[in-house]
XYZ file of C-alpha atoms in Angstrom:
329
model
C 123.430 88.181 66.429
C 123.147 84.315 66.722
C 121.685 83.036 70.031
C 123.628 79.821 69.814
C 120.208 77.867 70.332
C 119.547 74.909 68.211
C 115.587 74.722 67.871
C 115.754 70.945 67.181
C 117.595 70.231 70.387
C 115.685 68.787 73.400
C 114.526 71.399 75.902
C 116.352 70.570 78.943
C 118.047 72.139 82.143
C 120.947 73.568 79.993
C 118.587 75.331 77.800
C 116.770 76.741 80.680
C 120.017 78.024 82.124
C 120.990 79.572 78.719
C 117.818 81.454 78.569
C 118.261 82.667 82.135
C 121.982 83.713 81.269
C 120.633 85.810 78.374
C 117.904 87.479 80.620
C 120.644 88.210 83.287
C 123.021 89.762 80.707
C 120.464 91.845 78.927
C 120.534 89.851 75.714
C 116.791 90.489 75.011
C 117.042 90.235 71.328
C 118.214 86.602 71.752
C 115.482 86.005 74.345
C 112.932 87.144 71.673
C 114.624 84.847 68.924
C 114.129 81.752 71.189
C 110.625 82.814 71.993
C 110.256 83.011 68.253
C 111.710 79.548 67.412
C 110.722 77.617 70.796
C 107.294 77.520 72.172
C 108.233 75.552 75.110
C 110.264 78.898 76.251
C 107.013 80.536 76.802
C 106.187 78.363 79.879
C 109.568 77.594 81.091
C 110.443 78.803 84.755
C 114.052 79.788 84.400
C 114.803 81.141 87.920
C 114.709 79.636 91.141
C 111.924 81.838 92.392
C 109.848 80.358 89.674
C 109.970 83.280 87.214
C 109.780 83.132 83.605
C 111.429 85.342 80.954
C 108.509 87.579 80.863
C 108.624 88.058 84.683
C 112.340 89.043 84.353
C 111.701 91.347 81.176
C 109.074 93.195 83.195
C 111.220 93.581 86.413
C 113.995 94.837 84.152
C 111.811 97.667 82.742
C 112.080 96.230 79.335
C 108.866 97.634 77.797
C 109.355 96.839 74.080
C 110.710 93.305 74.865
C 107.614 92.609 76.990
C 105.436 93.740 74.082
C 107.307 91.499 71.733
C 107.160 88.360 74.232
C 103.472 88.916 74.971
C 102.804 89.250 71.215
C 104.548 85.704 70.536
C 102.820 84.325 73.593
C 99.614 85.134 72.151
C 100.282 83.382 68.894
C 100.960 80.108 70.723
C 98.455 77.639 72.020
C 100.062 77.773 75.429
C 99.355 81.352 75.729
C 97.026 81.050 78.806
C 99.496 78.960 80.595
C 102.321 81.201 79.871
C 100.596 84.333 80.819
C 99.525 82.937 84.077
C 102.667 81.579 85.250
C 103.220 82.395 89.043
C 106.435 82.410 90.886
C 106.911 81.058 94.304
C 105.193 84.173 95.692
C 102.380 83.401 93.301
C 103.104 86.710 91.580
C 102.078 86.838 87.727
C 104.026 89.106 85.278
C 100.971 91.381 85.858
C 101.596 91.571 89.495
C 105.021 92.861 88.819
C 103.984 95.323 86.155
C 101.364 96.538 88.341
C 103.993 97.117 91.020
C 106.352 99.117 88.936
C 103.361 100.992 87.599
C 104.674 100.922 83.871
C 101.442 101.389 82.145
C 102.395 100.057 78.669
C 103.342 96.538 80.087
C 100.264 96.591 82.423
C 98.137 97.488 79.442
C 99.556 94.711 77.231
C 99.489 91.933 79.773
C 96.073 92.850 81.098
C 94.502 93.191 77.523
C 95.999 89.902 76.571
C 94.379 88.059 79.530
C 91.873 90.269 81.643
C 91.439 87.378 84.141
C 94.919 88.054 85.455
C 93.541 91.029 87.487
C 91.683 88.774 89.514
C 94.869 86.598 90.418
C 96.195 86.646 94.076
C 99.766 86.264 95.390
C 100.686 84.448 98.682
C 99.544 87.684 100.558
C 96.146 87.862 98.884
C 97.220 90.665 96.750
C 95.815 91.310 93.323
C 97.636 93.382 90.787
C 95.035 96.136 91.554
C 96.075 95.981 95.039
C 99.774 96.268 94.419
C 99.265 99.147 91.982
C 97.431 101.109 94.963
C 99.948 99.901 97.543
C 102.884 101.333 95.389
C 101.073 104.574 94.538
C 100.759 103.913 90.780
C 97.800 105.890 89.946
C 97.619 105.411 86.336
C 98.189 101.502 86.589
C 95.605 101.553 89.438
C 92.891 103.299 87.128
C 93.526 101.190 84.208
C 93.167 97.973 86.254
C 90.091 99.268 87.776
C 88.489 99.845 84.535
C 89.833 96.452 83.193
C 86.783 94.092 83.590
C 84.275 94.758 86.155
C 85.392 96.868 89.091
C 84.533 94.863 92.522
C 85.605 94.999 96.193
C 86.951 91.648 96.031
C 90.309 92.618 94.467
C 90.647 95.495 96.896
C 91.406 93.485 99.994
C 94.334 91.287 100.948
C 94.684 88.254 103.296
C 95.303 90.498 106.564
C 92.166 92.341 105.821
C 93.832 95.450 104.735
C 92.332 97.340 101.823
C 93.662 99.480 99.117
C 92.441 102.351 101.211
C 94.338 101.401 104.363
C 97.581 101.060 102.285
C 97.419 104.198 100.586
C 96.678 105.969 103.934
C 99.261 104.339 105.626
C 101.842 105.429 102.990
C 100.704 109.068 103.259
C 99.538 108.932 99.656
C 96.469 111.032 100.079
C 95.764 111.788 96.360
C 95.433 108.153 95.533
C 93.390 107.642 98.767
C 90.876 110.349 97.455
C 90.498 108.599 94.210
C 89.973 105.428 95.806
C 87.023 106.784 98.225
C 85.519 108.321 95.025
C 85.678 104.800 93.315
C 84.902 102.565 96.254
C 82.992 104.420 98.917
C 82.269 101.397 101.013
C 85.870 100.994 101.724
C 85.571 103.752 104.280
C 84.042 101.827 106.696
C 86.225 98.486 106.222
C 88.028 96.819 108.908
C 91.058 94.821 108.793
C 91.712 91.730 111.192
C 92.834 93.958 113.714
C 89.467 95.670 113.716
C 91.156 98.989 112.124
C 89.437 101.124 109.791
C 91.177 103.312 107.274
C 90.299 106.218 109.792
C 91.994 104.571 112.456
C 95.126 104.359 110.202
C 94.861 108.131 109.369
C 94.360 109.109 113.237
C 97.343 107.168 114.015
C 99.574 109.222 111.908
C 99.634 112.573 113.980
C 102.173 114.112 111.668
C 99.455 114.796 108.888
C 97.558 117.191 111.453
C 98.486 120.473 112.501
C 98.443 119.442 116.006
C 101.151 116.961 115.542
C 103.340 119.242 113.442
C 105.851 121.683 115.164
C 105.642 125.000 113.044
C 107.842 127.983 113.342
C 106.546 131.495 112.621
C 106.951 131.279 108.889
C 105.540 127.977 108.739
C 102.375 129.106 110.631
C 102.048 132.130 108.496
C 102.148 129.848 105.432
C 99.853 127.190 106.919
C 97.075 130.025 107.612
C 97.410 131.286 104.190
C 97.081 128.056 102.303
C 93.801 128.031 100.441
C 91.989 124.505 100.463
C 88.916 124.110 98.522
C 86.690 121.257 98.242
C 88.351 118.095 97.490
C 86.928 116.439 94.112
C 88.288 113.733 91.768
C 88.282 114.090 88.118
C 88.810 110.593 86.827
C 89.984 111.865 83.311
C 93.168 113.186 84.866
C 94.298 109.516 85.731
C 92.819 107.602 82.945
C 95.723 106.462 80.714
C 95.254 106.055 76.944
C 94.610 102.467 75.920
C 96.256 102.532 72.708
C 97.391 105.024 70.023
C 96.815 104.271 66.290
C 98.678 105.566 63.272
C 96.648 108.785 62.866
C 97.588 109.840 66.548
C 94.067 109.584 67.744
C 94.095 108.241 71.355
C 91.675 105.323 72.162
C 90.258 104.195 75.629
C 88.695 100.920 76.736
C 85.381 100.328 75.512
C 83.677 100.564 78.924
C 84.709 104.092 79.230
C 85.227 105.323 75.652
C 81.785 106.859 75.750
C 82.732 108.936 78.916
C 86.029 110.169 77.542
C 84.138 111.357 74.040
C 81.653 113.239 76.090
C 84.393 115.169 78.127
C 86.239 115.907 75.007
C 83.123 117.184 73.337
C 82.296 119.346 76.368
C 85.764 120.783 76.433
C 85.864 121.485 72.680
C 82.394 123.301 73.031
C 83.584 125.572 75.665
C 86.889 126.408 74.189
C 85.369 127.400 70.769
C 83.349 130.334 72.122
C 84.588 133.803 72.800
C 85.776 134.854 76.462
C 82.526 136.372 77.243
C 80.306 133.302 76.101
C 82.774 131.130 78.455
C 81.944 133.133 81.338
C 78.397 132.992 80.907
C 78.069 129.438 80.341
C 80.164 128.697 83.341
C 78.220 130.735 85.633
C 74.951 129.347 84.399
C 75.836 125.744 84.767
C 77.813 126.404 88.039
C 80.937 124.883 86.611
C 83.118 127.796 86.944
C 86.311 126.250 88.093
C 90.075 127.264 87.779
C 89.870 128.410 84.256
C 86.868 130.709 85.301
C 88.968 132.121 88.039
C 91.695 132.887 85.692
C 89.435 134.907 83.585
C 87.825 136.932 86.438
C 90.773 137.344 88.692
C 93.429 139.824 87.654
C 95.410 139.676 90.861
C 98.426 137.286 91.276
C 97.143 135.684 94.340
C 93.544 134.379 95.245
C 91.207 136.902 97.316
C 91.353 134.698 100.565
C 94.997 135.311 100.952
C 95.872 138.386 99.363
C 96.319 140.047 102.741
C 98.671 137.395 103.751
C 100.785 138.312 100.421
C 100.528 141.966 101.210
C 101.739 141.204 104.739
C 104.955 139.437 103.277
C 105.489 142.407 100.976
C 105.591 144.711 104.078
C 108.043 142.355 105.832
C 110.053 142.389 102.782
C 110.160 145.974 102.540
C 111.065 146.429 106.270
C 113.923 144.004 105.991
C 115.133 146.100 102.940
C 115.053 149.226 105.112
C 116.829 147.630 107.979
C 119.600 146.045 105.790
C 120.266 148.999 103.627
C 119.638 151.207 106.190
C 122.445 149.755 108.312
C 124.720 149.721 105.112
C 124.146 153.518 104.598
C 124.776 154.585 108.227
C 127.987 152.698 108.318
C 129.215 154.396 105.308
């Protein structure tokens, strides 16, 4: 399909308008063609908000198009300028990709220019901050390991940190990861003097005392088993790239860690059941897998009584319901 663009023509307002219309109409193949023919398109701001075609491709979720555009940008002399274009809110394409949490887009843009991880928008938010703010765990972990992790990227202009933001959004899983990676953020204060603990304490609904439980809810609450909260970073580390043989690779600064984890996992899984139990008990690493080996019961021991109670209630209800049916007949 022809784009109708003459590469010999002067790059002017009409050409910018045409590129914008292509993006709005989803004619992404033509956008890629213009990027191939005209390097000036790479640095053109085609929307009133100051966005480039790359910005619009990201916000439209066009993963393959983003990969193609970045690849073309990297072949041009103006690659740094094109990748670092900021809109009127000073958001780069990486800011937008991090907010959306699309890991492929985050990965390709950050890999093309790792310095983008340190860029701030008008609110002082880095891509890392936005990934945490929107609860994008994989994008957050990837950006954390892109470059050298630092506390500078964890705070925005109003003093709120990524820990303040995740707790305020009730995203406690990501908050736990953040505490694991950035321990000092637990005592950080925003401009109002509030720590993350203040934010947590102000949300009464997350505590038992602030919730109105009925009888069933209370029984369920008492039966919930809560173990020690731990973070396994390998659960959240996204693959860096996949090569032809299907082997997954990770960034160099944590490739060794992943190799060790895989080696440990393979060693444990290669033995028989008895050997696995012995190794786990000797190293005190007996986790959920070991529990599956040693506990034949459907329920963990600490709420087996609760499960038995529910069975009893169920049996009583059956007797009452069917008993009435029999008596009425």
